[in-house]
Amino acid sequence: MAEFTRAESAGGRAFGRVIVYGLLVLVAIYYLMPLIVMLTTSVKSLEEIRAGNLVALPTSITFDAWSKAWGTACTGADCSGLKGNFWASMNFVLPAVVISTLIGAFNGYVLTLWRFKGSDALFTIMLVGCFIPFQVVLLPMAQTLGWLGLANTTPGLVFVHVVYGLAFTTLFFRNFYVSVPEEMVKAARIDGADFFTIFWRIILPLSPPIIVVCVIWQFTQIWNDFLFGVVFSGGERQPITVALNNLVNTSTGVKEYNVDMAAAIIAALPTLFVYVVAGKYFVRGLTAGSVKG
Amino acid sequence: MGALSIRNVVKRYGNVTILKSINLEVRDGEFVILVGPSGCGKSTLLNMIAGLDTVSEGEIAIGGRVVNDLPPKDRDIAMVFQSYALYPTMNVRENILFGLRIRKATPPQMEEALARVAKTLQMEHLLDRKPSQLSGGQRQRVAMGRALARDPALFLFDEPLSNLDAKLRVDMRTEIKLLHDRVKTTIVYVTHDQIEAMTLGDRIVVMKDGEVRQVGSPQEVYDDPADLFVAGFIGSPSMNFIRCTVESRDGRLGVGLHDGTGTFFVPAPPSITGLSERAGREVILGIRPEQITDKDPYAGANPHSIEQSARIEVVQPTGPDTLVLIRLNGTPVTCRVHPGANPKASQPLGLTFDLSKVVFFDPATEKRIR
């Protein structure tokens, strides 16, 4: 009798598993579908797209659309593809990510381990920065850039993204450093280390988990940004997001879906790359500090 | 020249005074313990000596040099923290040498320091490990090694054993004492544990509410407490305090105690002259548990003892001794008896009161009556 019950419950458990995995597979397919359609469409020829069905697999694979999107696709009168914009994006995204992460780390260090009168109030004010929509700062930012002589320049765009990103990066690092014992800083001070030495030699080496989180967040935000890109960049150095929009929305000529899809994937590749490379650290970093190491 | 002088030191945060005019002289090579309940200001005082906190008033001098305005690194001190505060990304070797490296010591100097420290603390085999790969006791040793490496004039210990389990704490206590015997550096050691204070210190500074209540050797503080607080704080189980009234009987001053069945007279040592003016008034009698024992067949030699039987309320065997609770003047009183006396709850037990060391306190001022 007892064995019978056990067998039944084991069978019940297996059945439950099937349902769980079945659901997961369904949801995964649902989420992957757009990406699959994009990928397959980007390697089809234009004839095949017109003739066939959207979800059908390609009969023959061709990368013509990819090379066109990268090198020769036309946005308006300019027919040099997305490559110029890709590198233009890299040009301001990388410095903006590095600078905002470093300053955020420094802010977090000061706000937790060198508290001063009003440091908590200052942090609260910085936090508010996380909730300010992009649109609100457009006009004042344009004015500021004008005063600084940075309007329509790459350093200008870097500046905008650093300022806007600081609220987030400071929040990340501050919350990470809260779990660093103050006694460690005291010990370092007695050992003879000064403010910057403690930061470089002791605090930053502790920080890789949160640096990864911060870099992923900032890279995704800045790379994917459209509004600041379209407002604060000059015509030649438009970020890839803006160029992609122009490419896809071109109303002249034939609609080249395969080129559009390839261009969209190219625009998304760097963020995808960052996630794949640093993804496991991302989760680790988000949960770090919750458990005493 | 490692001596430390603290002169009229005051610490205020806004309107709150944390330390009220502290004075303390520490001799070269001395092991001084700052002990008191949490919030008494002992850690604040230590931080001020280290330079991690500012001095509101008064002067702190290390080796005859006033250090009020010197940053911690220039005070020639080293400190060991409760949380060890090791640098988690560095291995033991780098942790120990960090201070020397910052001070731009030469490689031979660092080699020499590392060899000396590793040998003193017997941790040659741990040098390449990260702090996370060490046990609590090993981390504490590394923290001490980091302090030893620079060979400072003054060691500061901030509750270094509080994070260790009970057994390890006893072992480390011995190790710290041995260490001090070997290096002979002046140590100021903060703890809230009175047993640590008693066992480690050459001198104990008992603090409460930002004031020094008593300074003295462990035995002085134990036998001759300055006030009710010190008497109750030092010693475990703590001293019994019994409210009673001063009486005169047969020309001797003393106090009357009743155990629920009858009253008996406890004569005070004649050396306590302060009682004579308090006849008929209430005082607090202080008597330590080991001064109330079972009947000792050899006790006849002590003229300052009386014998009295009392009903036992609770029996607590600890192994070497058995603690029994009786009730005198309505107060529970702990007595320390030999396990061989075989005390049983609710039974009467014949007890010997050794009165040579009893103390009396004024109930209003809580000061000793001498």
Short mmCIF file of C-alpha atoms in Angstrom, two decimals, chain A residues 135-147 232:
data_model
loop_
_atom_site.label_atom_id
_atom_site.label_comp_id
_atom_site.label_asym_id
_atom_site.label_seq_id
_atom_site.Cartn_x
_atom_site.Cartn_y
_atom_site.Cartn_z
CA GLN A 135 12.74 65.25 -21.89
CA VAL A 136 12.84 67.53 -18.86
CA VAL A 137 16.56 68.19 -19.11
CA LEU A 138 16.74 68.70 -22.88
CA LEU A 139 16.44 72.47 -22.92
CA PRO A 140 18.61 73.33 -19.91
CA MET A 141 21.17 70.80 -21.12
CA ALA A 142 21.28 72.39 -24.58
CA GLN A 143 21.88 75.74 -22.95
CA THR A 144 24.61 74.36 -20.71
CA LEU A 145 26.34 72.69 -23.62
CA GLY A 146 26.20 75.99 -25.49
CA TRP A 147 27.86 77.81 -22.59
CA PHE A 232 22.78 66.68 -28.99
#
